[in-house]
Coordinates of C-alpha atoms in Angstrom, one line a residue:
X26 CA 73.5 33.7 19.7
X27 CA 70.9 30.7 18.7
X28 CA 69.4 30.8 15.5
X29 CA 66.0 29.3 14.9
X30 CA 66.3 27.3 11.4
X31 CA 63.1 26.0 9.8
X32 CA 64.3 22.7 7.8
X33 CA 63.3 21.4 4.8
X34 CA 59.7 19.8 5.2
X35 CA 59.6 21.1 8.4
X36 CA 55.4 21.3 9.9
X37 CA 55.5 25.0 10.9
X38 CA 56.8 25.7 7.0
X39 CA 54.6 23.4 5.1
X40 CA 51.0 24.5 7.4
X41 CA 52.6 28.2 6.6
X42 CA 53.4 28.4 2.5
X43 CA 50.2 26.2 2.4
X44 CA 48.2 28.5 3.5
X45 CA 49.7 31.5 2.1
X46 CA 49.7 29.9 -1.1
X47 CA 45.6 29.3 -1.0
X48 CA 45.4 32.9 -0.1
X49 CA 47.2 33.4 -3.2
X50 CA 45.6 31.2 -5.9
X51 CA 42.2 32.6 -4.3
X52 CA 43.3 36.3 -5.4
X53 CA 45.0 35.4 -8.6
X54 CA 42.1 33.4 -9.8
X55 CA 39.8 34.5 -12.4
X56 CA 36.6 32.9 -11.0
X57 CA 37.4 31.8 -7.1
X58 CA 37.0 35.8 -5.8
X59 CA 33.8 36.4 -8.0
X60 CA 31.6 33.9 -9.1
X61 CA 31.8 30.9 -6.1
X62 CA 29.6 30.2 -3.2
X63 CA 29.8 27.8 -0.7
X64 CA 27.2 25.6 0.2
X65 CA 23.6 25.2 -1.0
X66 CA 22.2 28.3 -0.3
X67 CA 24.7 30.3 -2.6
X68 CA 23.3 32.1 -5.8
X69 CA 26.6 32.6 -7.3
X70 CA 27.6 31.4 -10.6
X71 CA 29.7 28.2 -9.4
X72 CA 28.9 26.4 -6.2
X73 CA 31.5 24.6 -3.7
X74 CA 30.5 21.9 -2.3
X75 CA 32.5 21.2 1.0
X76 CA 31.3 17.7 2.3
X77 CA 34.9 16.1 1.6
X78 CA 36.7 18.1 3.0
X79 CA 36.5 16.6 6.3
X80 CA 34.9 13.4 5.5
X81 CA 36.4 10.2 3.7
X82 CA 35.2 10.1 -0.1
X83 CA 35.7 10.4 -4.1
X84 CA 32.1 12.0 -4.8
X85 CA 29.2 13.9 -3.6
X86 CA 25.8 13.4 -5.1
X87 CA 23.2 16.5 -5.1
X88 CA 19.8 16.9 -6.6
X89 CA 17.5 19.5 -8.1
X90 CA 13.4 19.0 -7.4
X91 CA 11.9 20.0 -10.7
X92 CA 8.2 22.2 -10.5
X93 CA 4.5 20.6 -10.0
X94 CA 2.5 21.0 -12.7
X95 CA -0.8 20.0 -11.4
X96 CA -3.8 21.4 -12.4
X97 CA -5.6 22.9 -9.3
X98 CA -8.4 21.4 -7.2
X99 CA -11.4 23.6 -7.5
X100 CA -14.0 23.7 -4.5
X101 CA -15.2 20.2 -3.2
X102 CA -13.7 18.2 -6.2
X103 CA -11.7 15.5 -4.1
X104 CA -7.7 15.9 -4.2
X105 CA -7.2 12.3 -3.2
X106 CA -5.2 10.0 -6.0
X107 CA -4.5 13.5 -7.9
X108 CA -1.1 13.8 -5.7
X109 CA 2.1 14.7 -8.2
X110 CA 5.3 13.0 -7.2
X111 CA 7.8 14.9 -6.7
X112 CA 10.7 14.9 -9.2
X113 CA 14.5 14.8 -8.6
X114 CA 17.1 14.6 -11.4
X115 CA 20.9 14.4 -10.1
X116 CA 24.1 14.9 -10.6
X117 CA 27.8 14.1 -9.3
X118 CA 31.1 15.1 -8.9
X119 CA 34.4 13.3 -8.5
X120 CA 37.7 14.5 -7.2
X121 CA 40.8 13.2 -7.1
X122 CA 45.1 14.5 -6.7
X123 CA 46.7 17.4 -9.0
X124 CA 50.2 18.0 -8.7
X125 CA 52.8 20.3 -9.4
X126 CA 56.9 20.5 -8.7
X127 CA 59.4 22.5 -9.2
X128 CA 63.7 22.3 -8.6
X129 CA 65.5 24.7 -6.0
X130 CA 68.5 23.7 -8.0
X131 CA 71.8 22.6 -6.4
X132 CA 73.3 24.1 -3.6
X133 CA 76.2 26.3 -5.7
X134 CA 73.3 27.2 -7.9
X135 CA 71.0 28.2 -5.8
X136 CA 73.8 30.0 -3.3
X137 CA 70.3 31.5 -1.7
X138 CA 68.3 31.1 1.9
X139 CA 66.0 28.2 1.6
X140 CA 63.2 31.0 3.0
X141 CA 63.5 32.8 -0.4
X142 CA 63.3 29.3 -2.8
X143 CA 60.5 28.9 -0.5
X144 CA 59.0 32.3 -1.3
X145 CA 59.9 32.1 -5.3
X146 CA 58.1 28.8 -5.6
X147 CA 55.3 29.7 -3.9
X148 CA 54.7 32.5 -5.8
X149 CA 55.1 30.8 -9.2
X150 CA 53.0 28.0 -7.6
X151 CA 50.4 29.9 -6.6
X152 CA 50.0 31.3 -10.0
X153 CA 50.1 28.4 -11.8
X154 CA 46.9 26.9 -9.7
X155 CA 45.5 29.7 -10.5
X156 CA 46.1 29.3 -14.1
X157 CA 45.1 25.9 -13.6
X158 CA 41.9 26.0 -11.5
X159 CA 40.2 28.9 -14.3
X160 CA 41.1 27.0 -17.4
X161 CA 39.6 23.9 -16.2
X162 CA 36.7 25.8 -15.2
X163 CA 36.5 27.5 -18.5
X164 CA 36.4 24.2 -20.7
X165 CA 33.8 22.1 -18.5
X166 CA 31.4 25.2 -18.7
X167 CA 31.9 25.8 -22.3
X168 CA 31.7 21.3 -22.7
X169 CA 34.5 21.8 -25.8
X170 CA 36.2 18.6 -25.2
X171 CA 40.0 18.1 -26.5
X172 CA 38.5 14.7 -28.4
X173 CA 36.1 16.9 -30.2
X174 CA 35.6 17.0 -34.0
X175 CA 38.6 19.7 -35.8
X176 CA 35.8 22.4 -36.0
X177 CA 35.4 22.4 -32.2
X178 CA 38.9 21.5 -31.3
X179 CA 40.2 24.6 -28.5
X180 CA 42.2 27.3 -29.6
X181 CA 43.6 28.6 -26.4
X182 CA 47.5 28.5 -27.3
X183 CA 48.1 30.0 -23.3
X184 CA 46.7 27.0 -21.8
X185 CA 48.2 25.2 -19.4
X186 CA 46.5 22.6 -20.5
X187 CA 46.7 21.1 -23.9
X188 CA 44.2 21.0 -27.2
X189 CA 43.8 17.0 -26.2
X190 CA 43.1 17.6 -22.4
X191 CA 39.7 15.6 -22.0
X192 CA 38.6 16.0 -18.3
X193 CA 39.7 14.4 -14.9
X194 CA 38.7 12.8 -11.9
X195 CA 35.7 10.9 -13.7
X196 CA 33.8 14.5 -14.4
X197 CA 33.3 13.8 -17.9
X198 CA 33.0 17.3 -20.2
X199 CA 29.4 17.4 -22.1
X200 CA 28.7 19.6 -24.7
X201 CA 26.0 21.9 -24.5
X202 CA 22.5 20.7 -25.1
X203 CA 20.7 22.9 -28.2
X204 CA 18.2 24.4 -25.4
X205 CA 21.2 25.9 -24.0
X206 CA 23.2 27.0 -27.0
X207 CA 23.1 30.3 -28.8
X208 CA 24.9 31.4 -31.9
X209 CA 25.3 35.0 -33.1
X210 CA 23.3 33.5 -36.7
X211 CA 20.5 34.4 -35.2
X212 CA 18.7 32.9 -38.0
X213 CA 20.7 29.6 -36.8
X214 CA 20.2 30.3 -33.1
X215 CA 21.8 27.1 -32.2
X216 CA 23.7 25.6 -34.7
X217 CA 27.2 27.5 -35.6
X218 CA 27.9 25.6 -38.9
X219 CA 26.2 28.6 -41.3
X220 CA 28.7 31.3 -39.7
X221 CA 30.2 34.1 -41.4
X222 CA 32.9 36.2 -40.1
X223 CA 30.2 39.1 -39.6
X224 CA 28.2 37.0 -36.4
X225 CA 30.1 39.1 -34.3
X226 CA 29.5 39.4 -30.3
X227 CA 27.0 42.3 -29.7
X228 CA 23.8 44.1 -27.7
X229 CA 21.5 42.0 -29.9
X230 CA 23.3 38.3 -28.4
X231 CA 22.5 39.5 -25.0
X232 CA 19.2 40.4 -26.0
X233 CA 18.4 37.2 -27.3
X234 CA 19.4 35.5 -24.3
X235 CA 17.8 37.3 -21.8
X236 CA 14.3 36.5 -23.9
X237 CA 15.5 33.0 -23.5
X238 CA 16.5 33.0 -20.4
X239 CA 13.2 34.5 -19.0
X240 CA 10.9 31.5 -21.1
X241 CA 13.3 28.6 -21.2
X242 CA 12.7 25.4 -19.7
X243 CA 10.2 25.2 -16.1
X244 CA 6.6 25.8 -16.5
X245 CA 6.2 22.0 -17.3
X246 CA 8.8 21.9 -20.1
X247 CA 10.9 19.6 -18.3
X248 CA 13.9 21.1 -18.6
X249 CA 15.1 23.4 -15.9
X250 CA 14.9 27.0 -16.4
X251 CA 18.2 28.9 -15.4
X252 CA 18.1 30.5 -12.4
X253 CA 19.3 34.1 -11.9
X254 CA 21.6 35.7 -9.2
X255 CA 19.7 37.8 -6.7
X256 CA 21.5 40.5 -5.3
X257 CA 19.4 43.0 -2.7
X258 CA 16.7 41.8 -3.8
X259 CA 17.1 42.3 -7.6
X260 CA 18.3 39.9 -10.8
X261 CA 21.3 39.3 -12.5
X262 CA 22.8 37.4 -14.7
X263 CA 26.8 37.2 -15.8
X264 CA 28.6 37.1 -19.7
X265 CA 31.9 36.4 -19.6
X266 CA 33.0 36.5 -23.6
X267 CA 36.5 36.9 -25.0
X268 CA 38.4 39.8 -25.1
X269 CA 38.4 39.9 -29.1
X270 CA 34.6 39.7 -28.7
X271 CA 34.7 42.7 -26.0
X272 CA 36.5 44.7 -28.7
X273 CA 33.8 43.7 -31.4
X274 CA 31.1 44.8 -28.8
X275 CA 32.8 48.1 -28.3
X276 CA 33.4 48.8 -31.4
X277 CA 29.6 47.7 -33.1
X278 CA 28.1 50.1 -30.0
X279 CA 26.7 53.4 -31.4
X280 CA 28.0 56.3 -29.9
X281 CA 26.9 57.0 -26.5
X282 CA 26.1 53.2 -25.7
X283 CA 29.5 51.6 -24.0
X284 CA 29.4 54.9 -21.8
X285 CA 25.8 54.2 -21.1
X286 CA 26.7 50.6 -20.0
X287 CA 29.5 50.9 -18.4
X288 CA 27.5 54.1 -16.2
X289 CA 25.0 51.2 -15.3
X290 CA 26.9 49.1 -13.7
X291 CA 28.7 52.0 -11.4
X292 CA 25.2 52.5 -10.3
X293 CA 23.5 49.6 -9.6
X294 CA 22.0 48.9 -7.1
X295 CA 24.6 45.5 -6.4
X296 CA 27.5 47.0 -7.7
X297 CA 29.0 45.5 -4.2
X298 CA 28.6 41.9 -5.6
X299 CA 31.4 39.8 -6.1
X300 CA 29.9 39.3 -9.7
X301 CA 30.7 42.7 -10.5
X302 CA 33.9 43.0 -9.7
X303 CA 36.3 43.6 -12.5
X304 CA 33.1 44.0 -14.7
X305 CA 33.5 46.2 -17.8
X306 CA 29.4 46.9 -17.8
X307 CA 25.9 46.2 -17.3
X308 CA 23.4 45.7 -20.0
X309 CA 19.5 44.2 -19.6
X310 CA 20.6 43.2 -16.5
X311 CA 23.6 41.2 -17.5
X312 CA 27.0 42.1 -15.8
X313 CA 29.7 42.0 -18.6
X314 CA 33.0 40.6 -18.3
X315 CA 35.5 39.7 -20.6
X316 CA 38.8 37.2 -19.8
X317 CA 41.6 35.7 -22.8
X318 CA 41.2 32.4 -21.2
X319 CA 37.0 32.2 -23.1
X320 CA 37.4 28.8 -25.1
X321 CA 38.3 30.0 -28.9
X322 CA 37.7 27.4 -31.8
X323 CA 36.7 27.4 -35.1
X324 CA 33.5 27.1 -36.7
X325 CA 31.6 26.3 -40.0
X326 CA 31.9 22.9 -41.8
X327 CA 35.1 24.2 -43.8
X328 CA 36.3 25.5 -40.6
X329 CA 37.2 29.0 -41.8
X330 CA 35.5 31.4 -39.1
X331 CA 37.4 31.7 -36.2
X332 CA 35.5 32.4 -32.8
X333 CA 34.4 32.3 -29.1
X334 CA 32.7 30.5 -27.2
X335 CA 31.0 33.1 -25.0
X336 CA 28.9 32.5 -21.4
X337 CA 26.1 33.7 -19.6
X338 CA 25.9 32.3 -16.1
X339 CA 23.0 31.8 -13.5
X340 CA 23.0 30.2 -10.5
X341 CA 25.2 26.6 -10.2
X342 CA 26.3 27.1 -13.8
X343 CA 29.2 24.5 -12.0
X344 CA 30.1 22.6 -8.7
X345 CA 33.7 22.8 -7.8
X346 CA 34.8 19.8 -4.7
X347 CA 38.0 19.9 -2.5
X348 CA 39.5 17.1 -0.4
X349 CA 41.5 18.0 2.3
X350 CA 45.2 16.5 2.1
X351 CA 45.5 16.2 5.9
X352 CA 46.6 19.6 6.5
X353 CA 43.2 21.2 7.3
X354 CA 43.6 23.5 4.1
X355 CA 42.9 22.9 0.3
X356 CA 46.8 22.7 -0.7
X357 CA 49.5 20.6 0.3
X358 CA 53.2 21.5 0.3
X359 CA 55.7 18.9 0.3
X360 CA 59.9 19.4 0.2
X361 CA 62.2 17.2 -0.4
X362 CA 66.0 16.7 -1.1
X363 CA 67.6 14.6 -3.4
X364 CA 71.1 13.7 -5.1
X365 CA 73.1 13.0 -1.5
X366 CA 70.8 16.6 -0.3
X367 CA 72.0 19.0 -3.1
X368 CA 68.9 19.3 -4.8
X369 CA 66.1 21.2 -3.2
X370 CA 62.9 19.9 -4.7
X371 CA 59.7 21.5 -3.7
X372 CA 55.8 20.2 -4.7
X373 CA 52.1 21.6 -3.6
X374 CA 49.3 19.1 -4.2
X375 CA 45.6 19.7 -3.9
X376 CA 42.7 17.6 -4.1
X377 CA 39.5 18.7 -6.2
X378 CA 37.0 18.7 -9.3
X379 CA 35.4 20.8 -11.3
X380 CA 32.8 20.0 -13.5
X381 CA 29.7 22.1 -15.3
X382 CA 26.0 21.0 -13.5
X383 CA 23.8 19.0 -15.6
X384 CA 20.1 17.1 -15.0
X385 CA 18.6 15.1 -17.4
X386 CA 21.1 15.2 -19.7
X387 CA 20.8 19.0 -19.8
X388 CA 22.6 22.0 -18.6
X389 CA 21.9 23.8 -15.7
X390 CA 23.1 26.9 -15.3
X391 CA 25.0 28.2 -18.8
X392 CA 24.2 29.4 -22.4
X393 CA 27.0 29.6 -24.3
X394 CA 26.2 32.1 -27.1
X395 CA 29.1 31.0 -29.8
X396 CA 30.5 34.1 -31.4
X397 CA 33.1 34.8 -34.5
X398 CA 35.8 36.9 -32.7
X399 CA 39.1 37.1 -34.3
X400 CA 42.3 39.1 -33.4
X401 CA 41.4 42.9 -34.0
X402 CA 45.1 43.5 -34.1

């Protein structure tokens, strides 16, 4: 009886594991299933801008129109010459190839269907861009770059990516501007170098930033004001600290709190959001999460308090691009044999940027509040 066998780099395999691997990265991810919107109109967290991904490019350009602040024209006065101009401060992003490989083996040690090589390295390829796509996003919203001074060098010994990773594609990683830093001192709100291992994440932090949140920036001040998410209607904003500061935000709760919080968030009224999926709580409307992959570093001038560089996220906190490869879909898969065809030798490519959203040589969308946070255990 005929067999149907699908060889290697075959089109009906590489448009299937392709797309199955998207699927995958897109569940596996940290950020892709809660905090991205496509398009302008999203409110999420990180907006995805899809322009390249049909059209021929390296960049898309995109704007923010700052307020008027006019006085008013009273009665008869005439209005004519006292026309503002409208304002726009932009921004870009770049993208540009990622790839990753990995060996079938030879044919007496593999001794397996190709199907099932095909199935193995999908899987440990999907998790890896998973891996991958979140850590990126973590560092260029937190703007700790791997060239930064020992005292802000990242901690992160999981990574994928190493200490002295510096950006790519031309999206360059900025540190945070001091409007949009916080520090647990909150006698030192924006400098960390006076930390003590006591400026622990806790209730207080997120109080502090939503009072800063709700005055910063707009209003004339010339710095944009951070915009939160609306869901049905109401506001939100996100914190996404480190699991070590979760524990010391447990932990420094008085009795009755954490229950309290976590009870808000199984009640609100947009518990169906994607940003509150996987969230440990709610608190002055913030959602709370907490994920290992939070930028850790060390702070003080002797460099002696270890620490976390926690978030809170409004609206286009970052822009994430793709590029198609050709394929129609956000990944590439590519096989290949080699050594006279006893090596099997499959790759998955995908084109994209990531960067955090800055105008004027300010942040957009993120505070990071930087927290001492070291391992409870």
């Amino acid at each position: 009886m005929a067999r149907s066998v699908v060889g290697v780099n075959d089109p009906k395999a590489v448009k299937r594991y392709a797309g199955v691997m998207a699927a995958d990265v897109a569940k596996m991810s940290y950020f892709l299933p809660r905090f991205i919107g496509e398009g302008e109109p999203s409110t999420l967290p990180i907006q995805r801008l899809t322009e390249l991904e049909s059209d021929a490019g390296e960049s898309i350009s995109f704007d923010i129109s700052m307020q008027l602040t006019q006085e008013p024209i009273e009665g008869d006065n005439r209005q004519e010459g006292t026309e503002e101009d409208l304002q726009f401060y932009s921004d870009a992003i770049y993208i540009d190839q990622m790839r990753c490989g990995a060996s079938g083996g030879g044919r007496m040690t593999r001794k397996r269907t190709l199907n099932k090589m095909r199935d193995t390295a999908k899987a440990r390829m999907a998790d890896w861009w998973a891996r991958i796509f979140d850590e990126v996003l973590f560092i260029y919203l937190s703007g700790v770059a791997g060239t930064a001074t020992a005292n802000q060098q990242r901690l992160n010994p999981g990574f994928v990516l190493k200490p002295t990773w510096n950006g790519r594609a031309n999206n360059s990683i900025v540190a945070p501007d001091a409007t949009h830093k916080m520090s647990a001192n909150a006698t030192n709100a924006s400098n960390s170098s006076a930390f003590a291992t006591s400026d622990k994440m806790s209730l207080s932090v997120i109080d502090r930033f939503v009072a800063k949140a709700g005055t910063m920036g707009g209003n004339g001040a010339g710095a944009p004001r951070i915009q939160p998410i609306k869901i049905n209607g109401e506001t939100r904003y996100v914190c996404v600290m480190h699991k070590w500061s979760e524990y010391d935000m447990r932990t420094g709760a008085s009795a009755g709190t954490w229950l309290d919080i976590q009870k808000a968030l199984a009640t609100s009224i947009g518990k169906a959001s994607p940003i509150c999926l996987g969230g440990m709580g709610e608190y002055s409307n913030v959602v709370l999460h907490s994920h290992e992959n939070v930028i850790r570093m060390n702070f003080k001038n002797d460099y002696s308090v270890p620490g976390a560089r926690n978030l809170f996220l409004g609206v286009q906190a970052a822009v994430v691009a793709f590029g198609s490869p050709g394929t129609g879909l956000r990944y590439d898969w590519y096989e290949e044999t080699r050594d006279n065809g006893n090596e099997l030798i499959i790759s998955s490519s995908s084109i994209f940027g990531c960067k955090k959203t800055t105008f004027a040589g300010m942040d957009f969308g993120v505070v990071v509040a930087d927290c001492a946070a070291a391992d409870p255990g």
